[in-house]
XYZ file of C-alpha atoms in Angstrom:
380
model
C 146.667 104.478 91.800
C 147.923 101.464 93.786
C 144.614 100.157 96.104
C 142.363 101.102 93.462
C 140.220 98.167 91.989
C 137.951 97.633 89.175
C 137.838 99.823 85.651
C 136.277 102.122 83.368
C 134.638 103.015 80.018
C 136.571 104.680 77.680
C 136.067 108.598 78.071
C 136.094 108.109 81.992
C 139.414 107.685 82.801
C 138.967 111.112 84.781
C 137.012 109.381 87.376
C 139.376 107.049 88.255
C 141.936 110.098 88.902
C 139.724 111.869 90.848
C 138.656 108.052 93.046
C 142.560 107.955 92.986
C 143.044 111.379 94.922
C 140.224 111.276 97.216
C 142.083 107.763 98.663
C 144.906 109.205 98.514
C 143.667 111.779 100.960
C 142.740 109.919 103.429
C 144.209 106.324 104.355
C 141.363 105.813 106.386
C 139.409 105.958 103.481
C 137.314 103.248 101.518
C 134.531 103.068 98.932
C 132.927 102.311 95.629
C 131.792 104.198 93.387
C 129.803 103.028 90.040
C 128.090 104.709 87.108
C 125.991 104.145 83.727
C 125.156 106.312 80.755
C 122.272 105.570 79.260
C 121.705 102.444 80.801
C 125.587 100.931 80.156
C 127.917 100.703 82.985
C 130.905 102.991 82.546
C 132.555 103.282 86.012
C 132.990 100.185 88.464
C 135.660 100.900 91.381
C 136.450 100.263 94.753
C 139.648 100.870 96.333
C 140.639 101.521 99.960
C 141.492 99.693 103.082
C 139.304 96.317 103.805
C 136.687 96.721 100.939
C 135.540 94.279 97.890
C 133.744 95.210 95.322
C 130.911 93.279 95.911
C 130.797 94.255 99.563
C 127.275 95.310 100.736
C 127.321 98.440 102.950
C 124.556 100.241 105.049
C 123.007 103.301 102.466
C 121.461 105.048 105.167
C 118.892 107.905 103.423
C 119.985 106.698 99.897
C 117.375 103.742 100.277
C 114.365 106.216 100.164
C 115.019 106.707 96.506
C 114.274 103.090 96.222
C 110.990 103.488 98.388
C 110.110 106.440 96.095
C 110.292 104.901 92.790
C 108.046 102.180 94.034
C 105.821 105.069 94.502
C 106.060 106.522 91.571
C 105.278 103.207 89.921
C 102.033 102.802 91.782
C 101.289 106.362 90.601
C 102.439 105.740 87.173
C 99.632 102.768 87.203
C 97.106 104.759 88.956
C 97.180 102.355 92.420
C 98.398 105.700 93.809
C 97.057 109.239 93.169
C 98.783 111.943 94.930
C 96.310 114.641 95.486
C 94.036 111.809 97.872
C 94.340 112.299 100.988
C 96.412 109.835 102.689
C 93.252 108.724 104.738
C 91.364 107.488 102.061
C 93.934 104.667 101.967
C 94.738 104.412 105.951
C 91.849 105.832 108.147
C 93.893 105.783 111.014
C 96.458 108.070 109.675
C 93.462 110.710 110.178
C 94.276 111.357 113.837
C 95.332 114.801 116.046
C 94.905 116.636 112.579
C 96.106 114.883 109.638
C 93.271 114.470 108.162
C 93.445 116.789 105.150
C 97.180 115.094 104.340
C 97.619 114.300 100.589
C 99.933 111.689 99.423
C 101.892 114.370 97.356
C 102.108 116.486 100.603
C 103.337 112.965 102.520
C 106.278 113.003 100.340
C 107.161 116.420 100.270
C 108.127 116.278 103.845
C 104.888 118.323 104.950
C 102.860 116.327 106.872
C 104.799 116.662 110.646
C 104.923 113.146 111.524
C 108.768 112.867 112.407
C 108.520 110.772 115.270
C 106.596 110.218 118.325
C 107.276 111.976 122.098
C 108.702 108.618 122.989
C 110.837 107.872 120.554
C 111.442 104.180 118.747
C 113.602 101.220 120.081
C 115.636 99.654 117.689
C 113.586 96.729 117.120
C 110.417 99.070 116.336
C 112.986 101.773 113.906
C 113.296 98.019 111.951
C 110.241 97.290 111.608
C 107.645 99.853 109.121
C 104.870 98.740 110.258
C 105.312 98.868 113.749
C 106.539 102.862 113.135
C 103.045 103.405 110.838
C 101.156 101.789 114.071
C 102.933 104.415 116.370
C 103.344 107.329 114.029
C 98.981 107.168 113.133
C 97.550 108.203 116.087
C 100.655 111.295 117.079
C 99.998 114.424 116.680
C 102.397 116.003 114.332
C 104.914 118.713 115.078
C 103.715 121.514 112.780
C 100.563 121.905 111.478
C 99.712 120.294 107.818
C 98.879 122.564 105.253
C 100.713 125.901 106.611
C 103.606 125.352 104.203
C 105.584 123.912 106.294
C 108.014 120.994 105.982
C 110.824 118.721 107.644
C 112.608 116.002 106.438
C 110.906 112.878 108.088
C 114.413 111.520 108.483
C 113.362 108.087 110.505
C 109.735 107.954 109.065
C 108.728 108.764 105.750
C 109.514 105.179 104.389
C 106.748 103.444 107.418
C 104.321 106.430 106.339
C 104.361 105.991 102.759
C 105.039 101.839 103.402
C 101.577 102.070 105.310
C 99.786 103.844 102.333
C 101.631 100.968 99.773
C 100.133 98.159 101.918
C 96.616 99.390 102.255
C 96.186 100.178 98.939
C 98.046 96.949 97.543
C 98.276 94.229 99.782
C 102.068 94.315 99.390
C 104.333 95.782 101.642
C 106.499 98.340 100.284
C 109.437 96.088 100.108
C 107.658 93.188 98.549
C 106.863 95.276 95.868
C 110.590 96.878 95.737
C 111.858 92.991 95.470
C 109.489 91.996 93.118
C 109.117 94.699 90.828
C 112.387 96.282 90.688
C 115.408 94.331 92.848
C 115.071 91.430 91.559
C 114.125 91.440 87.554
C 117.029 94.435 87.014
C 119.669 92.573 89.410
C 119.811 95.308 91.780
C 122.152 94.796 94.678
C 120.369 97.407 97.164
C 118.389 95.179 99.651
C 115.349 96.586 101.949
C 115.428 93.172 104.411
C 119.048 91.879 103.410
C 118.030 87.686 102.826
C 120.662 85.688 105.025
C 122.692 84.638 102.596
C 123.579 87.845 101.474
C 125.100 88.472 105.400
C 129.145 87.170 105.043
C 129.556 90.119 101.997
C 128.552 92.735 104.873
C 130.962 95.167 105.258
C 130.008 97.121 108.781
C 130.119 100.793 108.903
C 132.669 102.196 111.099
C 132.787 105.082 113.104
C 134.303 108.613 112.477
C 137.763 109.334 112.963
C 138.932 111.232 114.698
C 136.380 110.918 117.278
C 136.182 114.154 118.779
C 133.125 115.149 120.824
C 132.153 118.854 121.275
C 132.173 120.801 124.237
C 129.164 119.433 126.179
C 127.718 123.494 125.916
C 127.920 123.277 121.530
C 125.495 120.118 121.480
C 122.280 120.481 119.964
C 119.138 119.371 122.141
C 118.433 116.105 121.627
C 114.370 116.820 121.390
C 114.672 119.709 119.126
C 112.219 118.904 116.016
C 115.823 117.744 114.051
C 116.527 115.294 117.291
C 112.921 113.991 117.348
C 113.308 112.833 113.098
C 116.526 111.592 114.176
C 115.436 109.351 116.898
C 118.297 111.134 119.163
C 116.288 111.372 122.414
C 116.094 107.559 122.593
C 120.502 107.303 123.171
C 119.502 103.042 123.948
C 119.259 102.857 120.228
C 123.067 103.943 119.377
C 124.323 106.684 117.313
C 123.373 106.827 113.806
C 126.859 104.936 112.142
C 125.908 102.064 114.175
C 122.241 101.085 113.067
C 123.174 99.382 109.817
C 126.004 97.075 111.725
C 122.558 95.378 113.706
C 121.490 92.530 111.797
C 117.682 93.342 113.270
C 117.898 96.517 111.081
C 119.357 94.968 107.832
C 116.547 92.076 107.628
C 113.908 94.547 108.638
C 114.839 96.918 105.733
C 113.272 99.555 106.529
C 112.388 102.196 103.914
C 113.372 105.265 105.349
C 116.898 104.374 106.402
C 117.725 100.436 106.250
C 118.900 99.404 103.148
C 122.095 97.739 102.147
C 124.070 98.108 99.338
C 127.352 99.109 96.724
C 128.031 101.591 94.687
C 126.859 99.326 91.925
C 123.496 98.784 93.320
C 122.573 102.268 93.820
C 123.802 103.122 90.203
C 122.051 100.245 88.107
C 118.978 101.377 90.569
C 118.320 105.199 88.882
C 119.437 103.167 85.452
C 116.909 101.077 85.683
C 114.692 104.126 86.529
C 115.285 106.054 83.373
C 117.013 104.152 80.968
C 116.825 100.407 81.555
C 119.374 98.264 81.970
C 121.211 97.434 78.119
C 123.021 94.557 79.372
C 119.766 92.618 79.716
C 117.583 94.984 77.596
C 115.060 95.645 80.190
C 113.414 98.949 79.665
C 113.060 101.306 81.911
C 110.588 101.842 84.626
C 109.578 105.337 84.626
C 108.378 106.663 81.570
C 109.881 109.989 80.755
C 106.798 111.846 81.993
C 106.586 110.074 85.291
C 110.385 111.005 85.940
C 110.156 114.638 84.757
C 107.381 114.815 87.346
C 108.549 113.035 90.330
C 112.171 115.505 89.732
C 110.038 118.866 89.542
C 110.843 120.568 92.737
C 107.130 120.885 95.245
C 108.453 122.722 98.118
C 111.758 124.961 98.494
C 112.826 126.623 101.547
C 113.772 126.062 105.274
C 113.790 123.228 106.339
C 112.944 122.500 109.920
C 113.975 119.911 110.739
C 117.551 119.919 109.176
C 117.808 124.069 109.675
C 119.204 124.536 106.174
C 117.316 125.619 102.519
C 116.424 122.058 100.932
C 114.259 122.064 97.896
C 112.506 118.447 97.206
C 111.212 117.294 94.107
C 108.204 114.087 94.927
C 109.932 112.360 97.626
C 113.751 112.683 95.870
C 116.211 115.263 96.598
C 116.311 117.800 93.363
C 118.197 120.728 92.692
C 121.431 119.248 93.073
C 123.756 122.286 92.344
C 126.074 120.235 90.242
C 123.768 117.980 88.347
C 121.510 119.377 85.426
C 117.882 120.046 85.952
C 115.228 117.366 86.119
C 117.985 115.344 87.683
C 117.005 113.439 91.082
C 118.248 111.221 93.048
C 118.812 110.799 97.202
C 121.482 111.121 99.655
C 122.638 109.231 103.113
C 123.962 110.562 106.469
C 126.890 107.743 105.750
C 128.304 109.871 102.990
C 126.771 107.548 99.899
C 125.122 109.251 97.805
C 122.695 108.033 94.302
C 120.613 109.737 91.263
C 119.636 110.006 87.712
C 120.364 112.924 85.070
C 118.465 112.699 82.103
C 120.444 115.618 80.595
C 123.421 113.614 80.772
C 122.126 110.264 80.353
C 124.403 109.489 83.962
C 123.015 107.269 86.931
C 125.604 107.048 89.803
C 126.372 105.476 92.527
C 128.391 105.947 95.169
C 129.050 104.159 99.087
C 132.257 104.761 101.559
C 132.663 102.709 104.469
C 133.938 104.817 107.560
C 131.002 107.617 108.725
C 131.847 110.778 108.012
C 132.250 113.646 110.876
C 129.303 115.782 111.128
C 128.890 117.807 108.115
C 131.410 116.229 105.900
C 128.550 113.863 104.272
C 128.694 114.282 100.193
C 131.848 116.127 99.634
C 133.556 113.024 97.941
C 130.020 111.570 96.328
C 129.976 115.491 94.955
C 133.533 115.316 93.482
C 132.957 112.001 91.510
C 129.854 112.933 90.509
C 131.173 116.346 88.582
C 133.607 114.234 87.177
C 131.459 111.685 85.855
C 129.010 114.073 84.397
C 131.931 115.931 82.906
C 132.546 112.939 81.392
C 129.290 111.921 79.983
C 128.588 115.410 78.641
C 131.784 115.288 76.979
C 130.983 112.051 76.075
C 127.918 113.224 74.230
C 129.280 115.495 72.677
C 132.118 113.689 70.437
């Protein structure tokens, strides 16, 4: 286990083993991976190659969990209600046929708006607002209220940011900082402060780089292109969005935030359980979380071509976590939820980008072991 830092709670030994093989793999390899049970940390490691365990890596996707339990918190209070149309809060958001847009349909991926003809420079993929200014008048690429839906890869954090603001005052991340970062000692940033910047550890690209033949590559202005802001190439690829310093102090909601393993686990602890180590309680009651977790819409997606079912905003149905679990993954391979049934919030960040289509098979290893662990846990 030589490389391998940090411990564990009695009972999960197993998931140090299993951290143990996967770096074993792979020397290429570092990460972190964290978990509670029931609001207690029981797994805190980080092994591999060039990587602390306090070092603050770009999350990709995972940060819309943290966008969507602000949400549910404004729902939870009734600032939010997620059968209003999303024009009732931003009039402009109207436009080319979005009119009859709910909130709830907003975060179920249904609403089309996954990017604009034009695409988004770096500096305006930073910056929510400036997407919610450019996203309002578009016309989206399917039409709301056919059943249709697309993961709104780039966008869904400006578009729900946009509805946060108009109905608060607060931007989405204000409210994130305020509400949830900051009283539960969360380390998962949206707009990374300065001071934070020297315990940056940059993503780095796959290896081995090997492009496809030129004739397997996938248009970049197909609908899944358009979400992922590939027919604008000046911005980069993907792995390289976190490493700008414009995109880490922007934090934006769909895609920018910056974390560990640690941060993304205390985050869905805080979300069900509290934290015990300070006693804070938790922020969802267990209503609100059985809710947001209940899957909305199941089937093709169209924007990612594959069957994805989504619960309000999260990512359910998780074939290896128990139902009315939730949680969110990131194209960088880290991957975050809550389940109740197990009383286990993880966590879990690597450093190097994964090749396309090997995103989650490590997170998904841990995280059977973990559960395995906390179910076994349970029962004595």
């Amino acid at each position: 286990m030589s490389g391998i830092q940090g411990g564990t709670a009695e009972g999960f030994e197993e998931v140090r083993e299993e951290f143990a093989a996967l770096l074993a793999s792979d020397p290429e390899h570092s990460a972190q991976v964290a978990a509670y049970v029931h609001g207690r940390p029981v797994v805190d490691l980080w092994g591999g190659p060039h990587l602390a365990g306090d070092a603050l890596i770009g999350v990709f996707s995972s940060t819309k969990g943290a966008a969507y339990l602000v949400a549910a918190l404004l729902v939870q209070e009734g600032v939010l209600s997620l059968d209003r149309e999303v024009r009732h809060y931003w009039p402009r958001f109207a436009a080319a046929g979005k009119d009859g847009v709910t909130l709830r349909q907003l975060l179920t991926h249904q609403a089309g708006a996954i990017g604009t003809e034009a695409g988004f420079s770096l500096e305006e993929l930073a910056d929510d607002r400036r997407l919610a200014a450019l996203l309002a008048p578009h016309r989206p690429y399917w039409r709301p209220g056919a059943g249709l839906f697309g993961y709104h890869t780039a966008t869904i954090g400006a578009l729900l940011g946009e509805v946060v603001f108009r109905a608060t005052g607060s931007t989405l991340q204000q409210l994130y900082e305020e509400r949830i970062r900051d009283p539960y000692g969360i380390e998962l940033f949206l707009g990374l402060p300065r001071a934070y910047e020297e315990r940056v550890a940059s993503v780095l690209p796959p290896v081995p780089p090997v492009p496809p033949a030129v004739d397997t590559l996938p248009a970049p202005d197909r609908l899944g292109g358009i979400a992922g802001n590939e027919h604008r190439p000046d911005t980069g690829p993907l792995w390289t969005w976190p490493n700008s310093r414009t995109v880490r102090a922007g934090g934006q909601a769909s895609a920018g935030g910056v974390g560990s393993a640690r941060g993304l686990a205390r985050l869905y602890a805080a979300a069900v359980h509290g934290t015990a180590d300070d006693g804070r309680p938790p922020l969802l009651t267990a209503e609100t979380a059985a809710a947001w977790a209940l899957p909305q819409v199941a089937g093709q997606d169209l924007v990612l071509d594959l069957y994805r079912p989504y619960g309000i905003g999260f990512m359910v149905g998780l074939p290896f976590l128990g139902a009315g679990s939730f949680g969110h993954d990131g194209a960088g391979g880290s991957m975050a939820f809550a389940d109740p049934r197990s009383g286990l919030a993880f966590g879990y960040v690597r450093r190097r980008f994964p090749q396309p289509g090997g995103a989650g098979a490590d997170a998904e290893r841990l995280a059977r072991t973990a559960r395995a662990c906390a179910l076994a846990l349970a029962a004595g």
